[in-house]
Coordinates of C-alpha atoms and ligand atoms in Angstrom, one line a residue:
X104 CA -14.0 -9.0 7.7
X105 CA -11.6 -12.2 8.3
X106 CA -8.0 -12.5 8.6
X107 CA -6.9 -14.1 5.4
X108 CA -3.3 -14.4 6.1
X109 CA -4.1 -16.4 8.9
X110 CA -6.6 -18.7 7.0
X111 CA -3.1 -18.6 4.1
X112 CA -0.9 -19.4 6.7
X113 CA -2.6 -23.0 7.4
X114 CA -2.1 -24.0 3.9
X115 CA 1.3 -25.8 2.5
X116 CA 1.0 -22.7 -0.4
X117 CA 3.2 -19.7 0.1
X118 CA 0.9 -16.7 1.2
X119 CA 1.1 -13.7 -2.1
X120 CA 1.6 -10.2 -0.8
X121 CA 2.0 -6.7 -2.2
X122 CA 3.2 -3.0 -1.4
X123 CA 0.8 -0.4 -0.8
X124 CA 3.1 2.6 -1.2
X125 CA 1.0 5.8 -1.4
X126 CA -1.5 7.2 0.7
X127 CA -5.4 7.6 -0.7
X128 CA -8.1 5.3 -0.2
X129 CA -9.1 4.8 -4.0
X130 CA -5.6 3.3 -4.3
X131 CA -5.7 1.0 -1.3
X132 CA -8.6 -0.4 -2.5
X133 CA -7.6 -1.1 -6.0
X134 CA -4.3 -2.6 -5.0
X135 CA -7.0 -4.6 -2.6
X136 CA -9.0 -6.1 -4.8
X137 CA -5.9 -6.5 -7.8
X138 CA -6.2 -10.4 -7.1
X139 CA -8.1 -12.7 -5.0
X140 CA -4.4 -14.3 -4.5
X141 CA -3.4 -11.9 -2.4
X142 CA -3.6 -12.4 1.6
X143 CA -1.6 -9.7 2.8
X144 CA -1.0 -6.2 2.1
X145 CA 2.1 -4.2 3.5
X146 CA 1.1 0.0 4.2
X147 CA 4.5 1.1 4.1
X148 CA 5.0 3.8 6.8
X149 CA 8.5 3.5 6.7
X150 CA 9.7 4.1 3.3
X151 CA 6.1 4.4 1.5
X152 CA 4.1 7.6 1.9
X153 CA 1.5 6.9 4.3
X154 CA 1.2 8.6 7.3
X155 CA 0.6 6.6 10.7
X156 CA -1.9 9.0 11.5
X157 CA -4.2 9.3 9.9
X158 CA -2.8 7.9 7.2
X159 CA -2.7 4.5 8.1
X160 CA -6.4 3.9 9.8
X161 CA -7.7 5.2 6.6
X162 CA -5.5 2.7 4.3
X163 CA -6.7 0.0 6.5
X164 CA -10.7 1.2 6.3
X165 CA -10.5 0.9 2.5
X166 CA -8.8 -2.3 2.4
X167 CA -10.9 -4.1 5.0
X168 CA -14.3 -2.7 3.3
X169 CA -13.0 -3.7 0.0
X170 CA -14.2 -6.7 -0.3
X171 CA -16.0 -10.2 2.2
X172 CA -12.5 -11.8 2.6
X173 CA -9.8 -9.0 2.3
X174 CA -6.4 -9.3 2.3
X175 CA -4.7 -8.8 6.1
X176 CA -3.0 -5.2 6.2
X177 CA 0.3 -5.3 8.1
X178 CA 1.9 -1.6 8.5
X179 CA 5.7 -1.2 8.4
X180 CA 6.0 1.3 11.1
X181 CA 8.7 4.1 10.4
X182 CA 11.7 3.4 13.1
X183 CA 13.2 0.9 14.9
X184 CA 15.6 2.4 17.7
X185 CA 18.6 0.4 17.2
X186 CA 21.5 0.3 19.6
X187 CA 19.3 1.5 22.0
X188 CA 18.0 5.1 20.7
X189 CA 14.5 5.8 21.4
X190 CA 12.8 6.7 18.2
X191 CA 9.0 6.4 19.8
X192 CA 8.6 2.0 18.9
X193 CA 6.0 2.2 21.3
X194 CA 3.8 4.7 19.7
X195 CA 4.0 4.1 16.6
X196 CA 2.9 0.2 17.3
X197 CA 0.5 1.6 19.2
X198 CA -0.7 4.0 16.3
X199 CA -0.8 1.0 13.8
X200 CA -2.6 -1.3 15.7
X201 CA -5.4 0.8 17.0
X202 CA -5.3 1.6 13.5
X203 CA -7.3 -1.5 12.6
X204 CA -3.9 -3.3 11.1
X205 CA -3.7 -7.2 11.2
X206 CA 0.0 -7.0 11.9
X207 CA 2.9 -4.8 12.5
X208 CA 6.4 -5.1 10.4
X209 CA 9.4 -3.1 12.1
X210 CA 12.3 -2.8 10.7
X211 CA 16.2 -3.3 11.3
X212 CA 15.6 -5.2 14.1
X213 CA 19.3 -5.8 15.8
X214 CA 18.7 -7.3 18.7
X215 CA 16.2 -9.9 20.9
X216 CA 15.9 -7.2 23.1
X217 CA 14.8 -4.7 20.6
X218 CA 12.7 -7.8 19.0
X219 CA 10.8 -8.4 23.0
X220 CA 10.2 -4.7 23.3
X221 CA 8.0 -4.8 20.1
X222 CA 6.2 -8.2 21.1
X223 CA 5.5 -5.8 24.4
X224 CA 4.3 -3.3 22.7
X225 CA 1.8 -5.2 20.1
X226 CA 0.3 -7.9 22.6
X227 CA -2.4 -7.0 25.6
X228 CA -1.0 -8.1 29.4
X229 CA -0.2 -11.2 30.4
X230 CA 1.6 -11.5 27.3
X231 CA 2.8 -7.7 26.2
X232 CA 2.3 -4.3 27.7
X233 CA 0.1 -3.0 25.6
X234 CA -3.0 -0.8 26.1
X235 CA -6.7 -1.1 25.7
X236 CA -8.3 1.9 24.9
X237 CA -9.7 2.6 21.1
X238 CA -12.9 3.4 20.7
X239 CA -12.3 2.5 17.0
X240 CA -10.0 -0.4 16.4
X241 CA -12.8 -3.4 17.1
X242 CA -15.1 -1.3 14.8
X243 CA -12.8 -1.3 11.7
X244 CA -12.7 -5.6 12.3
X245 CA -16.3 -5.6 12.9
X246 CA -16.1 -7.4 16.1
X247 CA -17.3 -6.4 20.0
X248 CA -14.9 -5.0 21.9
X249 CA -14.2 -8.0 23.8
X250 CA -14.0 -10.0 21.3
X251 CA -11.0 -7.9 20.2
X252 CA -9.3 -8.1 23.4
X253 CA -9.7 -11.9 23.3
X254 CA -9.0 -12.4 19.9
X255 CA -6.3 -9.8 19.1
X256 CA -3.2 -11.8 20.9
X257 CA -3.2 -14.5 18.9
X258 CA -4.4 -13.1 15.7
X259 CA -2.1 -10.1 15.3
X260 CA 0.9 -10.8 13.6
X261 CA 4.3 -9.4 14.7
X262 CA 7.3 -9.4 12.0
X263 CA 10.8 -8.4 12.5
X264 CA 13.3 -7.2 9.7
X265 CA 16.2 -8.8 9.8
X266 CA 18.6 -6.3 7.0
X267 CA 21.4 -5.3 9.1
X268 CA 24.7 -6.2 10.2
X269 CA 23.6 -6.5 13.8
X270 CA 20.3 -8.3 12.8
X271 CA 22.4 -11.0 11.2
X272 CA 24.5 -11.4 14.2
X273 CA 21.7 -11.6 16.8
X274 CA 19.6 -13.8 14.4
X275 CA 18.8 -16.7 16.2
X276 CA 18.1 -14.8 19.5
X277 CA 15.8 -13.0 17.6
X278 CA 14.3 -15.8 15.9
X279 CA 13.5 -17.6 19.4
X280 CA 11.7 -14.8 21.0
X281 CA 8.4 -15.9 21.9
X282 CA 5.4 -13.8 19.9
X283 CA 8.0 -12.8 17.0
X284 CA 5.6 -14.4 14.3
X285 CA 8.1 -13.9 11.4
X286 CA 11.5 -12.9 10.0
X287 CA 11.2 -11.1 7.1
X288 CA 14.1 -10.2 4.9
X289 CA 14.5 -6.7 3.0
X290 CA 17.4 -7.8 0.4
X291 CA 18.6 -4.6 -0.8
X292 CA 19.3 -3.4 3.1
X293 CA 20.7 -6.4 4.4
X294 CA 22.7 -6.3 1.2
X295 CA 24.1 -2.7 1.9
X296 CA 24.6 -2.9 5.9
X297 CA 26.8 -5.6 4.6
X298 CA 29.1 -3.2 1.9
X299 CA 27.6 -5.7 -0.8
X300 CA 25.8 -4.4 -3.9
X301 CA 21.9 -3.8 -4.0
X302 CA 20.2 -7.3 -5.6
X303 CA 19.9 -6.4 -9.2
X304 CA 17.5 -8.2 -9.8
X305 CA 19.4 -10.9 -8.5
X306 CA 21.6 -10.7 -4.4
X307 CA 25.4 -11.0 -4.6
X308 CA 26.1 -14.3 -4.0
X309 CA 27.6 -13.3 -0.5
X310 CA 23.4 -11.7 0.0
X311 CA 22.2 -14.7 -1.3
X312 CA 24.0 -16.8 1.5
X313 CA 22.5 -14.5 4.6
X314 CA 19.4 -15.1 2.9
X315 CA 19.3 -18.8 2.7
X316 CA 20.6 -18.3 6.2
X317 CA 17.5 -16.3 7.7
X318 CA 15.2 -18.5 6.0
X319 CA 17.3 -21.2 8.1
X320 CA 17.0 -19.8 11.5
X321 CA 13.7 -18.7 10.9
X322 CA 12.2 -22.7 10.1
X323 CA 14.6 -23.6 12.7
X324 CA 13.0 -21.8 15.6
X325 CA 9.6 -22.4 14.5
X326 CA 8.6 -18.8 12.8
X327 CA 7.5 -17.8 9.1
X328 CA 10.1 -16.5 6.8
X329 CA 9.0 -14.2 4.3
X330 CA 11.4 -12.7 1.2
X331 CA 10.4 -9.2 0.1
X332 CA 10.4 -9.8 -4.1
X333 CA 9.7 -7.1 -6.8
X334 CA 8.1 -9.0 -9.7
X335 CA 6.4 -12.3 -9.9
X336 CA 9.3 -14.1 -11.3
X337 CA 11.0 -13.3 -8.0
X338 CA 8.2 -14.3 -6.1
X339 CA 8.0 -17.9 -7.7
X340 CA 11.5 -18.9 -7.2
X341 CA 11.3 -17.6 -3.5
X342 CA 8.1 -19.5 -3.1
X343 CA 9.9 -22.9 -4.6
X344 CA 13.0 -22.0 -2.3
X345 CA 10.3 -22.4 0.8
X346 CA 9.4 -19.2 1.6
X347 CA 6.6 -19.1 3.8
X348 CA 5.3 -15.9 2.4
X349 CA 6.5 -13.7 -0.6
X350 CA 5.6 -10.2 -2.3
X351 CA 4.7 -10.2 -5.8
X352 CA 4.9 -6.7 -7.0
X353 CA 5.7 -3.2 -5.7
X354 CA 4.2 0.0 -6.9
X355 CA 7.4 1.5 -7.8
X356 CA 10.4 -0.6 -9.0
X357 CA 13.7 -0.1 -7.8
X358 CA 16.4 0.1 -10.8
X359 CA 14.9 -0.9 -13.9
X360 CA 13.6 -4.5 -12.8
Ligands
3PY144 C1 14.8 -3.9 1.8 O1 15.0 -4.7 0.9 O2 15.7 -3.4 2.5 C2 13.5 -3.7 2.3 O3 13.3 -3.4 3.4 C3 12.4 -3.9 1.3 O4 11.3 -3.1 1.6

């Protein structure tokens, strides 16, 4: 199959995403083929149901066989490690990628450092440290194994959360780090790290500032900015606001929105 976010990317249009929330092939694959609009799926192993193991390979079989040109799956890995506790980054990149996954999300990411560790940990040497040794990860793109190695440095996208108080601070260290592909913004965190009220459906106004801000520093530095949105009317007025890349729907709602 192709990378479709990558082939999204190139175009001025904001690249359409959606949640995939629970674990079960059937589901993955419906969510998959829901639109051809989408080209990018998030498997949430963080606050979704989906195992890493085997939880996510699985999610990323049925969405890569479910159609020519599927969209890219990016798993949201459980844990971050902030302020320097280790809550196994490394593994659990490791997990997701071998996976099959087209990119990694981690979230409440505080600091560059933190933000270099995970480049490390999702790129092959010279760039990152991480390791070659699959038997199953080239299969699930149907490429050779070398063609993996070659191609999976520059194809695999690696996004950083930025929804803490400490992310906000750091966030144009982060932003500069070479391989961090995208800042992405979860709303109702950075919203709460910050003692404001959750986005309802709309951000305080004070959220709403941070987030014009990480769209900023994002563009800025170079890198994507994408806006995690619960409905399409969200989605639309992100994508005006210049958005690289937006979610259109969730398969749960938070609140009644
Ligand atoms: C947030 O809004 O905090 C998110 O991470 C969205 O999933």
């Amino acid at each position: 199959a192709t990378h479709k976010l990558l082939t999204a990317l190139k175009s001025s249009a904001p690249a359409l995403g959606a949640w995939v929330t629970f674990p079960g092939s059937i589901h993955a694959r419906t969510v998959a083929q829901a639109s051809p609009h989408l080209s990018w799926l998030m498997i949430d192993c963080e606050h979704g149901l989906i195992s890493l193991n085997p939880g996510a390979i699985e999610t990323i079989q049925a969405i890569e066989g479910s159609s020519s040109n599927p969209p890219s799956s990016i798993v949201r890995i459980p844990a971050t490690g902030i302020n320097g506790t280790d809550t196994g980054l490394g593994w659990q990149i490791k997990y997701a990628l071998d996976a099959g996954a087209r990119g990694v999300m981690v979230p409440m990411v505080g600091s560059a450092q933190k933000a270099k560790e995970i480049v490390d940990e999702a790129r092959f040497p010279p760039v990152g440290r991480r390791g070659f040794g699959s038997p199953f990860t080239h299969g699930i793109w149907n490429v050779d194994a070398s063609e993996y190695l070659q191609s999976a440095n520059n194809s695999v996208q690696v996004w950083v959360q930025i929804e803490s108080q400490e992310g906000m601070q750091n966030v144009e260290e982060i932003a500069r780090v070479e391989g961090v592909d995208a800042l992405f913004i979860g709303p109702y965190d950075l919203s709460i790290s910050h003692g404001l009220p959750p986005p309802s459906p709309d951000p305080h106004p004070d959220a709403e500032k941070l987030i014009q801000r990480i769209k900023e520093v994002a563009h800025a530095a170079g890198k994507k900015c994408v806006m995690f949105c619960t409905n399409g009317d969200q989605a639309a007025k992100r994508a005006k606001e210049g958005f690289d890349m937006v979610s259109v729907v969730q398969y749960y709602r938070y609140g009644r929105h």
